[in-house]
Coordinates of C-alpha atoms in Angstrom, one line a residue:
Chain O
X1 CA 41.7 -59.6 -46.5
X2 CA 38.1 -60.5 -45.5
X3 CA 35.1 -59.8 -47.7
X4 CA 33.8 -57.2 -45.2
X5 CA 37.0 -55.2 -45.5
X6 CA 36.9 -55.5 -49.3
X7 CA 33.7 -53.4 -49.3
X8 CA 35.4 -50.5 -47.4
X9 CA 35.6 -47.3 -49.4
X10 CA 39.0 -46.5 -47.9
X11 CA 40.4 -49.8 -49.2
X12 CA 38.9 -49.2 -52.6
X13 CA 40.6 -45.8 -52.7
X14 CA 43.9 -47.1 -51.4
X15 CA 43.9 -49.9 -54.0
X16 CA 42.6 -47.7 -56.9
X17 CA 39.5 -49.7 -57.3
X18 CA 36.4 -48.1 -58.6
X19 CA 36.5 -44.8 -56.7
X20 CA 38.3 -41.8 -58.0
X21 CA 39.8 -39.2 -55.7
X22 CA 42.0 -36.6 -57.3
X23 CA 43.0 -34.9 -54.1
X24 CA 43.4 -37.0 -50.9
X25 CA 44.2 -35.2 -47.7
X26 CA 45.5 -37.2 -44.8
X27 CA 45.2 -35.3 -41.5
X28 CA 46.8 -36.2 -38.2
X29 CA 47.6 -34.9 -34.8
X30 CA 50.6 -35.0 -32.5
X31 CA 49.0 -37.9 -30.7
X32 CA 48.6 -40.1 -33.8
X33 CA 50.9 -39.6 -36.8
X34 CA 49.7 -40.4 -40.3
X35 CA 53.2 -40.7 -41.8
X36 CA 53.3 -44.5 -41.6
X37 CA 49.9 -44.7 -43.3
X38 CA 51.0 -42.1 -45.9
X39 CA 54.2 -44.1 -46.8
X40 CA 52.2 -47.3 -46.8
X41 CA 49.8 -45.8 -49.3
X42 CA 52.7 -44.7 -51.4
X43 CA 54.1 -48.2 -51.4
X44 CA 50.7 -49.5 -52.4
X45 CA 50.8 -47.1 -55.4
X46 CA 54.3 -48.2 -56.3
X47 CA 53.2 -51.8 -56.1
X48 CA 50.4 -51.0 -58.6
X49 CA 52.8 -49.4 -61.1
X50 CA 52.1 -45.8 -60.5
X51 CA 54.8 -43.1 -60.9
X52 CA 55.5 -41.2 -57.8
X53 CA 56.4 -37.5 -57.7
X54 CA 57.5 -36.9 -54.1
X55 CA 57.5 -33.3 -53.1
X56 CA 59.7 -33.0 -49.9
X57 CA 59.2 -29.7 -48.1
X58 CA 60.5 -30.9 -44.7
X59 CA 61.8 -34.4 -44.9
X60 CA 62.5 -37.1 -47.3
X61 CA 60.4 -40.3 -47.3
X62 CA 61.8 -43.7 -46.3
X63 CA 64.7 -45.0 -48.3
X64 CA 62.8 -47.7 -50.1
X65 CA 60.4 -45.1 -51.5
X66 CA 63.0 -42.5 -52.4
X67 CA 65.2 -45.2 -54.1
X68 CA 62.4 -46.8 -56.0
X69 CA 62.7 -46.6 -59.8
X70 CA 59.1 -45.3 -59.9
X71 CA 59.9 -42.3 -57.8
X72 CA 61.0 -38.8 -58.9
X73 CA 61.9 -36.5 -55.9
X74 CA 61.5 -32.8 -55.7
X75 CA 63.6 -31.7 -52.8
X76 CA 62.5 -28.3 -51.5
X77 CA 63.9 -28.7 -48.1
X78 CA 67.0 -26.6 -48.1
X79 CA 66.4 -23.9 -50.6
X80 CA 62.9 -22.8 -51.2
X81 CA 59.8 -23.1 -49.1
X82 CA 61.7 -23.0 -45.8
X83 CA 62.4 -19.3 -46.0
X84 CA 63.7 -17.0 -43.3
X85 CA 60.8 -15.4 -41.5
X86 CA 61.4 -12.0 -43.0
X87 CA 61.2 -13.2 -46.6
X88 CA 59.5 -10.9 -49.1
X89 CA 56.0 -11.7 -50.4
X90 CA 57.1 -11.6 -54.0
X91 CA 59.8 -14.2 -53.2
X92 CA 57.2 -16.5 -51.7
X93 CA 54.8 -16.2 -54.7
X94 CA 57.6 -16.9 -57.2
X95 CA 58.7 -20.0 -55.3
X96 CA 55.2 -21.4 -55.3
X97 CA 55.0 -20.8 -59.1
X98 CA 58.3 -22.5 -59.5
X99 CA 57.2 -25.5 -57.5
X100 CA 54.0 -25.8 -59.6
X101 CA 56.0 -25.7 -62.8
X102 CA 58.4 -28.3 -61.6
X103 CA 55.7 -30.7 -60.5
X104 CA 54.0 -30.2 -63.9
X105 CA 57.3 -31.1 -65.6
X106 CA 57.6 -34.2 -63.5
X107 CA 54.1 -35.3 -64.3
X108 CA 54.8 -34.9 -68.0
X109 CA 58.4 -36.0 -67.9
X110 CA 59.8 -38.7 -70.0
X111 CA 61.8 -41.5 -68.4
X112 CA 65.2 -40.1 -69.1
X113 CA 68.4 -40.5 -67.2
X114 CA 67.0 -43.1 -64.9
X115 CA 66.0 -46.6 -65.5
X116 CA 62.2 -46.7 -64.9
X117 CA 60.2 -49.8 -65.1
X118 CA 57.0 -48.0 -65.7
X119 CA 55.6 -46.5 -68.9
X120 CA 55.8 -42.8 -69.5
X121 CA 52.0 -42.4 -69.7
X122 CA 51.2 -44.4 -66.6
X123 CA 49.2 -42.9 -63.8
X124 CA 51.1 -40.6 -61.3
X125 CA 50.8 -40.0 -57.6
X126 CA 52.0 -36.6 -56.4
X127 CA 52.7 -36.9 -52.7
X128 CA 53.5 -34.0 -50.4
X129 CA 55.3 -35.0 -47.2
X130 CA 53.5 -32.3 -45.3
X131 CA 51.5 -29.1 -46.0
X132 CA 52.4 -27.5 -42.7
X133 CA 55.2 -25.3 -43.7
X134 CA 53.6 -24.3 -47.0
X135 CA 50.4 -23.3 -45.2
X136 CA 52.3 -21.3 -42.7
X137 CA 54.1 -19.4 -45.5
X138 CA 51.0 -18.8 -47.5
X139 CA 47.6 -20.4 -47.3
X140 CA 46.2 -19.0 -50.5
X141 CA 49.2 -20.0 -52.6
X142 CA 49.2 -23.5 -51.2
X143 CA 45.5 -24.0 -52.0
X144 CA 46.1 -22.5 -55.5
X145 CA 49.1 -24.8 -56.0
X146 CA 47.0 -27.9 -55.1
X147 CA 44.2 -26.8 -57.5
X148 CA 46.8 -26.1 -60.2
X149 CA 48.3 -29.6 -59.9
X150 CA 44.9 -31.2 -59.9
X151 CA 44.1 -29.5 -63.2
X152 CA 47.2 -31.1 -64.7
X153 CA 46.1 -34.6 -63.7
X154 CA 43.9 -36.6 -65.9
X155 CA 40.8 -37.0 -63.8
X156 CA 39.7 -40.1 -65.8
X157 CA 42.8 -42.0 -64.7
X158 CA 44.1 -43.1 -61.4
X159 CA 46.4 -40.1 -60.9
X160 CA 45.9 -38.3 -57.7
X161 CA 47.5 -36.0 -55.1
X162 CA 48.2 -37.3 -51.6
X163 CA 49.1 -34.7 -48.9
X164 CA 49.5 -34.9 -45.2
X165 CA 48.1 -32.1 -43.0
X166 CA 48.4 -31.5 -39.2
X167 CA 44.9 -30.6 -38.3
X168 CA 45.7 -29.8 -34.6
X169 CA 48.0 -27.0 -35.8
X170 CA 45.4 -25.3 -37.9
X171 CA 42.3 -25.7 -35.7
X172 CA 41.3 -23.4 -32.9
X173 CA 42.7 -24.1 -29.5
X174 CA 39.5 -25.0 -27.6
X175 CA 41.2 -24.6 -24.2
X176 CA 42.1 -21.0 -24.7
X177 CA 39.5 -18.3 -24.5
X178 CA 40.8 -16.4 -27.4
X179 CA 38.5 -15.8 -30.3
X180 CA 38.9 -17.9 -33.4
X181 CA 41.4 -16.5 -36.0
X182 CA 41.8 -17.4 -39.6
X183 CA 43.7 -20.5 -38.8
X184 CA 40.6 -22.4 -37.9
X185 CA 39.3 -21.9 -41.4
X186 CA 42.4 -23.4 -43.0
X187 CA 41.4 -26.9 -42.2
X188 CA 37.9 -26.5 -43.5
X189 CA 39.1 -24.8 -46.7
X190 CA 41.5 -27.6 -47.3
X191 CA 38.9 -30.3 -46.6
X192 CA 36.4 -28.4 -48.9
X193 CA 39.0 -28.6 -51.7
X194 CA 39.8 -32.2 -51.2
X195 CA 38.0 -35.1 -52.8
X196 CA 38.7 -37.4 -49.9
X197 CA 39.8 -36.5 -46.3
X198 CA 41.2 -39.1 -44.1
X199 CA 41.4 -38.2 -40.4
X200 CA 43.6 -40.4 -38.4
X201 CA 42.9 -41.0 -34.7
X202 CA 44.4 -43.3 -32.0
X203 CA 42.8 -46.7 -31.4
X204 CA 41.8 -45.6 -28.0
X205 CA 39.4 -43.1 -29.6
X206 CA 37.0 -46.1 -30.3
X207 CA 36.1 -46.2 -26.6
X208 CA 34.5 -42.8 -26.8
X209 CA 33.8 -42.5 -30.6
X210 CA 30.4 -41.3 -31.7
X211 CA 29.4 -39.5 -34.8
X212 CA 30.3 -35.9 -34.3
X213 CA 33.0 -36.7 -31.8
X214 CA 31.9 -37.1 -28.2
X215 CA 34.4 -36.6 -25.4
X216 CA 34.0 -37.8 -21.9
X217 CA 35.3 -34.4 -20.7
X218 CA 38.4 -36.0 -19.1
X219 CA 41.5 -34.1 -19.8
X220 CA 43.6 -35.9 -22.4
X221 CA 47.2 -36.6 -21.3
X222 CA 49.9 -34.8 -23.3
X223 CA 51.6 -38.1 -24.0
X224 CA 50.0 -41.5 -23.4
X225 CA 51.4 -45.0 -23.9
X226 CA 48.0 -46.1 -25.1
X227 CA 48.1 -43.7 -28.1
X228 CA 51.7 -44.5 -29.0
X229 CA 51.2 -46.9 -31.9
X230 CA 51.8 -45.2 -35.2
X231 CA 51.3 -48.5 -37.1
X232 CA 47.6 -48.8 -36.0
X233 CA 44.8 -46.4 -35.6
X234 CA 41.3 -45.4 -36.5
X235 CA 40.5 -43.4 -39.5
X236 CA 37.5 -41.4 -40.6
X237 CA 37.0 -41.0 -44.3
X238 CA 34.9 -38.3 -45.9
X239 CA 34.8 -39.0 -49.7
X240 CA 33.0 -36.8 -52.2
X241 CA 32.2 -38.8 -55.2
X242 CA 31.8 -37.4 -58.7
X243 CA 28.1 -38.1 -58.6
X244 CA 27.7 -35.7 -55.7
X245 CA 27.3 -38.2 -52.9
X246 CA 29.4 -37.7 -49.8
X247 CA 30.3 -40.9 -48.1
X248 CA 31.5 -41.1 -44.5
X249 CA 33.2 -44.2 -43.2
X250 CA 35.0 -45.2 -40.0
X251 CA 37.6 -48.0 -40.2
X252 CA 40.7 -49.2 -38.5
X253 CA 44.1 -49.5 -40.3
X254 CA 47.2 -51.4 -39.6
X255 CA 50.6 -51.3 -41.3
X256 CA 51.6 -54.8 -42.1
X257 CA 55.0 -56.3 -41.9
X258 CA 55.4 -55.6 -45.6
X259 CA 54.7 -51.9 -44.8
X260 CA 51.5 -52.0 -46.8
X261 CA 48.2 -50.7 -45.4
X262 CA 45.5 -53.1 -44.2
X263 CA 42.0 -51.8 -43.4
X264 CA 39.3 -53.4 -41.3
X265 CA 35.7 -52.4 -40.6
X266 CA 34.6 -51.2 -37.2
X267 CA 31.5 -52.0 -35.2
X268 CA 30.9 -49.0 -33.1
X269 CA 29.0 -51.0 -30.5
X270 CA 32.0 -53.2 -29.7
X271 CA 34.4 -52.1 -26.9
X272 CA 37.8 -52.4 -28.5
X273 CA 41.0 -53.0 -26.5
X274 CA 43.5 -50.8 -28.2
X275 CA 46.3 -53.3 -27.5
X276 CA 44.4 -56.1 -29.2
X277 CA 44.3 -57.1 -32.8
X278 CA 42.0 -55.2 -35.0
X279 CA 40.7 -58.1 -37.0
X280 CA 37.9 -59.3 -34.8
X281 CA 35.2 -56.8 -35.6
X282 CA 32.0 -56.8 -37.4
X283 CA 30.6 -54.9 -40.4
X284 CA 30.2 -51.2 -40.4
X285 CA 27.1 -49.1 -41.1
X286 CA 28.4 -46.2 -43.2
X287 CA 26.2 -43.3 -44.1
X288 CA 25.7 -41.8 -47.5
X289 CA 24.4 -38.3 -48.0
X290 CA 23.2 -37.1 -51.3
X291 CA 24.0 -33.5 -52.1
X292 CA 23.2 -31.1 -54.9
X293 CA 26.1 -29.6 -56.8
X294 CA 29.5 -29.7 -55.2
X295 CA 28.8 -28.3 -51.8
X296 CA 27.7 -30.3 -48.8
X297 CA 25.0 -29.3 -46.4
X298 CA 26.5 -29.0 -42.9
X299 CA 23.2 -29.9 -41.3
X300 CA 23.0 -33.1 -43.3
X301 CA 26.5 -33.9 -42.6
X302 CA 25.9 -33.5 -38.9
X303 CA 22.9 -35.9 -38.9
X304 CA 23.8 -39.2 -37.2
X305 CA 23.5 -42.4 -39.2
X306 CA 20.3 -44.5 -38.9
X307 CA 20.4 -46.8 -35.9
X308 CA 21.3 -50.4 -36.6
X309 CA 18.5 -52.9 -36.9
X310 CA 20.2 -55.1 -34.3
X311 CA 19.1 -54.3 -30.7
X312 CA 21.8 -53.3 -28.3
X313 CA 22.9 -56.3 -26.4
X314 CA 23.3 -55.3 -22.7
X315 CA 25.6 -58.3 -22.1
X316 CA 28.0 -57.3 -24.9
X317 CA 30.5 -55.2 -22.9
X318 CA 30.9 -57.3 -19.7
X319 CA 34.0 -59.0 -18.6
X320 CA 32.2 -62.3 -17.9
X321 CA 30.1 -64.4 -20.2
X322 CA 26.4 -64.3 -19.7
X323 CA 25.5 -66.2 -22.9
X324 CA 24.3 -69.8 -22.9
X325 CA 25.6 -72.6 -25.0
X326 CA 23.3 -74.9 -27.0
X327 CA 23.7 -77.7 -24.4
X328 CA 22.9 -75.3 -21.6
X329 CA 19.7 -74.2 -23.3
X330 CA 18.6 -77.8 -23.8
X331 CA 19.3 -78.6 -20.2
X332 CA 17.5 -75.6 -19.0
X333 CA 14.5 -76.4 -21.1
X334 CA 14.5 -80.0 -19.8
X335 CA 14.3 -79.0 -16.1
X336 CA 10.9 -80.1 -14.6
X337 CA 9.5 -77.4 -12.3
X338 CA 8.4 -79.2 -9.1
X339 CA 5.2 -77.3 -8.5
X340 CA 4.1 -76.6 -12.0
X341 CA 1.9 -79.7 -12.3
X342 CA 0.2 -79.0 -9.1
X343 CA -0.5 -75.4 -10.1
X344 CA -2.2 -76.3 -13.4
X345 CA -4.0 -79.4 -12.2
X346 CA -7.1 -78.1 -10.3
X347 CA -8.3 -74.6 -10.5
X348 CA -11.8 -75.1 -9.0
X349 CA -11.0 -73.7 -5.6
X350 CA -8.9 -73.8 -2.6
X351 CA -9.2 -76.1 0.4
X352 CA -7.4 -76.0 3.7
X353 CA -6.8 -79.3 5.4
X354 CA -5.8 -79.0 9.1
X355 CA -4.9 -81.8 11.4
X356 CA -5.8 -81.1 15.0
X357 CA -3.1 -81.6 17.6
X358 CA -3.7 -83.2 20.9
X359 CA -3.6 -79.9 22.7
X360 CA -6.2 -78.3 20.5
X361 CA -9.7 -77.8 22.0
X362 CA -11.9 -77.4 19.1
X363 CA -15.2 -75.8 19.9
X364 CA -17.9 -75.8 17.2
X365 CA -19.8 -72.9 18.9
X366 CA -19.4 -69.4 17.8
X367 CA -17.2 -67.6 20.4
X368 CA -19.1 -64.3 19.8
X369 CA -22.5 -65.5 20.7
X370 CA -22.5 -63.9 24.1
X371 CA -21.9 -60.5 22.7
X372 CA -25.0 -58.2 22.7
X373 CA -24.3 -56.3 19.5
Chain Z
X1 CA 77.8 -37.9 -26.2
X2 CA 80.9 -37.7 -24.0
X3 CA 81.0 -41.5 -23.6
X4 CA 81.1 -41.9 -27.3
X5 CA 83.7 -39.2 -27.7
X6 CA 81.4 -36.9 -29.6
X7 CA 81.7 -33.1 -29.4
X8 CA 78.7 -31.2 -28.0
X9 CA 77.3 -27.9 -29.0
X10 CA 75.1 -26.5 -26.3
X11 CA 72.7 -23.7 -27.2
X12 CA 71.0 -22.3 -24.1
X13 CA 68.1 -19.9 -23.9
X14 CA 67.8 -20.2 -20.2
X15 CA 71.1 -20.4 -18.4
X16 CA 74.7 -19.1 -18.6
X17 CA 77.7 -21.2 -19.4
X18 CA 78.8 -21.2 -15.7
X19 CA 75.6 -22.9 -14.7
X20 CA 76.4 -25.9 -16.9
X21 CA 80.0 -25.9 -15.9
X22 CA 79.2 -26.2 -12.3
X23 CA 76.7 -29.0 -13.0
X24 CA 79.2 -31.0 -15.1
X25 CA 81.9 -30.6 -12.4
X26 CA 79.5 -32.0 -9.8
X27 CA 78.8 -34.9 -12.1
X28 CA 82.5 -35.6 -12.3
X29 CA 83.0 -34.5 -15.9
X30 CA 86.4 -33.1 -16.7
X31 CA 85.7 -30.6 -19.4
X32 CA 89.4 -30.6 -20.4
X33 CA 88.9 -34.1 -21.8
X34 CA 85.8 -33.3 -23.8
X35 CA 84.9 -31.0 -26.6
X36 CA 82.0 -28.7 -25.7
X37 CA 81.0 -25.5 -27.3
X38 CA 78.5 -23.2 -25.7
X39 CA 76.2 -20.8 -27.6
X40 CA 74.8 -18.0 -25.4
X41 CA 71.2 -17.4 -26.5
X42 CA 70.1 -16.0 -23.2
X43 CA 71.7 -12.5 -23.4
X44 CA 72.4 -10.8 -26.7
X45 CA 75.4 -9.1 -25.3
X46 CA 79.1 -9.2 -26.0
X47 CA 80.5 -11.5 -23.3
X48 CA 84.1 -11.7 -24.7
X49 CA 85.4 -10.1 -21.4
X50 CA 84.4 -13.2 -19.4
X51 CA 87.1 -15.6 -18.4
X52 CA 87.9 -18.3 -20.9
X53 CA 86.4 -21.0 -18.7
X54 CA 82.9 -19.5 -18.8
X55 CA 83.1 -17.5 -22.0
X56 CA 80.6 -18.6 -24.7
X57 CA 81.9 -19.6 -28.0
X58 CA 79.1 -17.8 -29.9
X59 CA 76.4 -15.4 -28.9
X60 CA 73.0 -15.7 -30.7
X61 CA 71.9 -12.2 -31.7
X62 CA 68.5 -11.0 -32.9
X63 CA 66.5 -12.9 -35.5
X64 CA 68.2 -11.0 -38.4
X65 CA 71.6 -12.5 -37.3
X66 CA 70.4 -16.1 -37.2
X67 CA 71.6 -17.0 -40.7
X68 CA 75.1 -15.9 -39.6
X69 CA 74.8 -18.2 -36.6
X70 CA 73.6 -21.1 -38.7
X71 CA 76.6 -20.7 -41.1
X72 CA 78.9 -20.8 -38.1
X73 CA 77.1 -23.9 -36.8
X74 CA 77.4 -25.6 -40.2
X75 CA 81.1 -25.0 -40.3
X76 CA 81.6 -26.8 -37.0
X77 CA 82.5 -30.5 -37.0
X78 CA 79.6 -33.0 -36.6
X79 CA 78.4 -33.0 -33.1
X80 CA 75.5 -33.5 -30.7
X81 CA 73.6 -30.2 -30.7
X82 CA 71.6 -29.6 -27.6
X83 CA 69.0 -26.8 -27.4
X84 CA 68.0 -25.9 -23.8
X85 CA 64.8 -24.0 -23.5
X86 CA 63.5 -23.9 -27.1
X87 CA 60.1 -22.6 -25.8
X88 CA 61.9 -19.4 -24.6
X89 CA 61.7 -18.2 -28.2
X90 CA 58.0 -17.9 -27.7
X91 CA 58.5 -16.1 -24.4
X92 CA 60.7 -13.6 -26.2
X93 CA 57.9 -12.7 -28.5
X94 CA 58.7 -14.8 -31.5
X95 CA 55.8 -16.7 -33.2
X96 CA 55.5 -20.4 -33.7
X97 CA 56.8 -20.4 -37.2
X98 CA 60.0 -18.6 -36.2
X99 CA 60.7 -20.9 -33.4
X100 CA 60.0 -23.9 -35.6
X101 CA 62.2 -22.4 -38.3
X102 CA 65.1 -22.2 -35.9
X103 CA 64.6 -25.8 -34.7
X104 CA 64.3 -27.1 -38.3
X105 CA 67.4 -25.3 -39.4
X106 CA 69.5 -26.9 -36.6
X107 CA 68.0 -30.3 -37.5
X108 CA 69.0 -29.8 -41.2
X109 CA 72.5 -29.1 -40.2
X110 CA 72.7 -32.3 -38.1
X111 CA 71.3 -34.4 -40.9
X112 CA 73.6 -32.8 -43.5
X113 CA 76.6 -34.3 -41.7
X114 CA 75.3 -37.8 -42.0
X115 CA 77.5 -38.9 -39.2
X116 CA 76.4 -41.8 -36.9
X117 CA 75.8 -40.4 -33.4
X118 CA 75.3 -36.8 -34.5
X119 CA 71.9 -35.8 -33.3
X120 CA 69.8 -32.9 -32.1
X121 CA 68.3 -32.8 -28.6
X122 CA 65.8 -30.1 -27.8
X123 CA 64.4 -29.3 -24.4
X124 CA 61.3 -27.3 -23.7
X125 CA 58.6 -26.8 -21.1
X126 CA 55.1 -27.9 -21.9
X127 CA 53.0 -26.3 -19.2
X128 CA 50.6 -23.9 -20.9
X129 CA 48.7 -23.4 -24.1
X130 CA 51.4 -21.1 -25.4
X131 CA 54.0 -23.8 -25.7
X132 CA 51.9 -26.8 -26.5
X133 CA 51.6 -26.0 -30.3
X134 CA 55.4 -25.8 -30.4
X135 CA 55.7 -29.1 -28.6
X136 CA 53.3 -30.7 -31.1
X137 CA 55.3 -29.4 -34.0
X138 CA 58.6 -30.6 -32.5
X139 CA 57.1 -34.0 -31.8
X140 CA 56.2 -34.2 -35.5
X141 CA 59.9 -33.7 -36.4
X142 CA 61.3 -36.0 -33.8
X143 CA 62.4 -39.7 -33.7
X144 CA 62.0 -40.0 -29.9
X145 CA 60.0 -38.0 -27.3
X146 CA 61.0 -38.1 -23.6
X147 CA 58.4 -36.5 -21.3
X148 CA 59.5 -35.6 -17.8
X149 CA 56.7 -34.9 -15.4
X150 CA 55.8 -35.0 -11.8
X151 CA 54.2 -38.1 -10.2
X152 CA 50.4 -38.0 -10.5
X153 CA 50.1 -39.2 -6.9
X154 CA 52.0 -36.2 -5.6
X155 CA 55.5 -35.4 -4.3
X156 CA 57.9 -38.0 -3.0
X157 CA 61.3 -37.8 -1.4
X158 CA 62.3 -41.1 -3.1
X159 CA 61.1 -40.4 -6.6
X160 CA 61.7 -37.1 -8.3
X161 CA 59.4 -37.7 -11.2
X162 CA 58.4 -40.0 -14.1
X163 CA 59.8 -40.3 -17.6
X164 CA 57.6 -41.4 -20.5
X165 CA 59.5 -42.4 -23.6
X166 CA 57.5 -42.8 -26.7
X167 CA 58.3 -42.7 -30.4
X168 CA 58.1 -39.5 -32.4
X169 CA 56.4 -39.2 -35.7
X170 CA 59.6 -39.8 -37.6
X171 CA 60.4 -43.0 -35.8
X172 CA 58.7 -45.1 -38.4
X173 CA 61.5 -44.3 -40.8
X174 CA 64.2 -45.8 -38.6
X175 CA 65.4 -49.3 -39.2
X176 CA 64.8 -50.3 -35.6
X177 CA 61.3 -49.0 -35.5
X178 CA 59.7 -52.4 -34.9
X179 CA 61.8 -53.2 -31.8
X180 CA 61.3 -50.0 -29.9
X181 CA 58.9 -50.3 -27.0
X182 CA 57.4 -47.2 -25.3
X183 CA 58.1 -47.2 -21.6
X184 CA 57.5 -45.4 -18.4
X185 CA 60.3 -45.0 -15.8
X186 CA 60.7 -43.2 -12.5
X187 CA 63.8 -41.3 -11.7
X188 CA 65.5 -39.9 -8.7
X189 CA 67.9 -36.9 -9.1
X190 CA 70.8 -37.0 -6.7
X191 CA 73.7 -34.7 -6.2
X192 CA 76.0 -36.2 -8.9
X193 CA 73.7 -38.4 -11.0
X194 CA 70.2 -39.4 -12.0
X195 CA 68.9 -42.9 -11.3
X196 CA 66.3 -44.4 -13.5
X197 CA 64.2 -47.4 -12.5
X198 CA 60.9 -49.1 -13.3
X199 CA 57.9 -47.9 -11.2
X200 CA 58.0 -49.5 -7.8
X201 CA 61.6 -50.8 -8.2
X202 CA 63.4 -48.1 -6.3
X203 CA 66.2 -49.4 -4.0
X204 CA 64.6 -47.7 -1.1
X205 CA 61.3 -49.5 -1.7
X206 CA 63.0 -52.9 -2.3

């Protein structure tokens, strides 16, 4: 991986270098899934020797993850969270408590009954396949569960929670004229709780990407072949550090053939072809906003980053090349302009030299002499 | 499913059994040679007085009786479960979580059999803001998504519409996920079959 991508915060978070993030929320939409990225991050954690506690509320993860000796699975698909719609409130609360206790036991569990290649006291990654069903059952209990599990983790270690969240389900439908209900606050509450929020977008979003999300007002197709590449995409990271700084970063990701994540920086001035490789792009200007306490100022967060010192090149986004090579520049400088010497030679005055033709009848007299003016 | 000798369980929220029987007969399918079970989800009525040829094998009652239906479905042999008109649950007044619960429960039953070929196919309309959240949720739980829509250029007598086939969110967990290529096809619905072809490759054009 290049040096510029090594400086990316998202890569440091994914590879457990330097930055700590106890609760990482990965948000996606129907257009761009985050499941491949989530599984790639889990595989990266397995590769670095972390224990995995996989909480499966809807589906199991891929076979290689579930069968890894590092992984302990909590299968809640058939019995618990997926309750009939008329389930009693007390039943729901009890089941969330049971889940919290079971996750706590797995975090503290010894390596019994299963050959584990990792030490008992190694760092742990608690991964939720999706928070959608849990949030639909009870938002408050889900947030309480995440806080509870985060308390159990050793914040000084690499242990963290990784959860996937469908943000288009829990944000207001902007097409409808209905007033906002509580669902639009779920996403903001969850992001407020998280230490790092990773929003995944299709690669085609780079064409219209601007800080604060700018749309060209064209209706988005329900399904598009351009967006159908779950192994690549754009992500926007919001990372709240322990010092109080909030870091925003935009990068592209790609799932390699080894099913591990690879991140590349993005130059927002470059027009990216979503079908092309993502490895041809320059450094990124991320923005850091210092905050007081643990809350962020929305006004500060909405401020766009400082403009780049590089001037915008008008010839950057053309389909033909207007730039000159070094040889062309030398040849151009060596061209002798034909009239330049004459122009700079004599500036004393002008003189008209006229050769009379045979038909010309030149008369020295003034033709207006006979006028009585 | 019939070509692979798999039984089919058809759950319909939009049509009666006789509708599908007529269509299958026009397509040349002899129902006597195939196993098909029909679940009536259109009318919560007792239809046992109907002739055997068009009598549903199960009638889906109100929401409170769905666990009983799921137990019946689980007791059936592994099959291809087809849900026609999943979005009708929203039209009936159920909320998104209820419709999704029904879909997910059927999906669990299919996965519990762990039989090659057994699958769940759900059909729904996506034409207004009411059904789009359900469509998004179903895409999240799908391996493949087939979108049928009209031609953007307008109606045509030679082409009935276009099909966009893309990978669902769960496709990355399949072993063949790297070889699948999203595609767009045009199709023409005739009396007895449906013809699929690449855009511009219709026999009439060529």
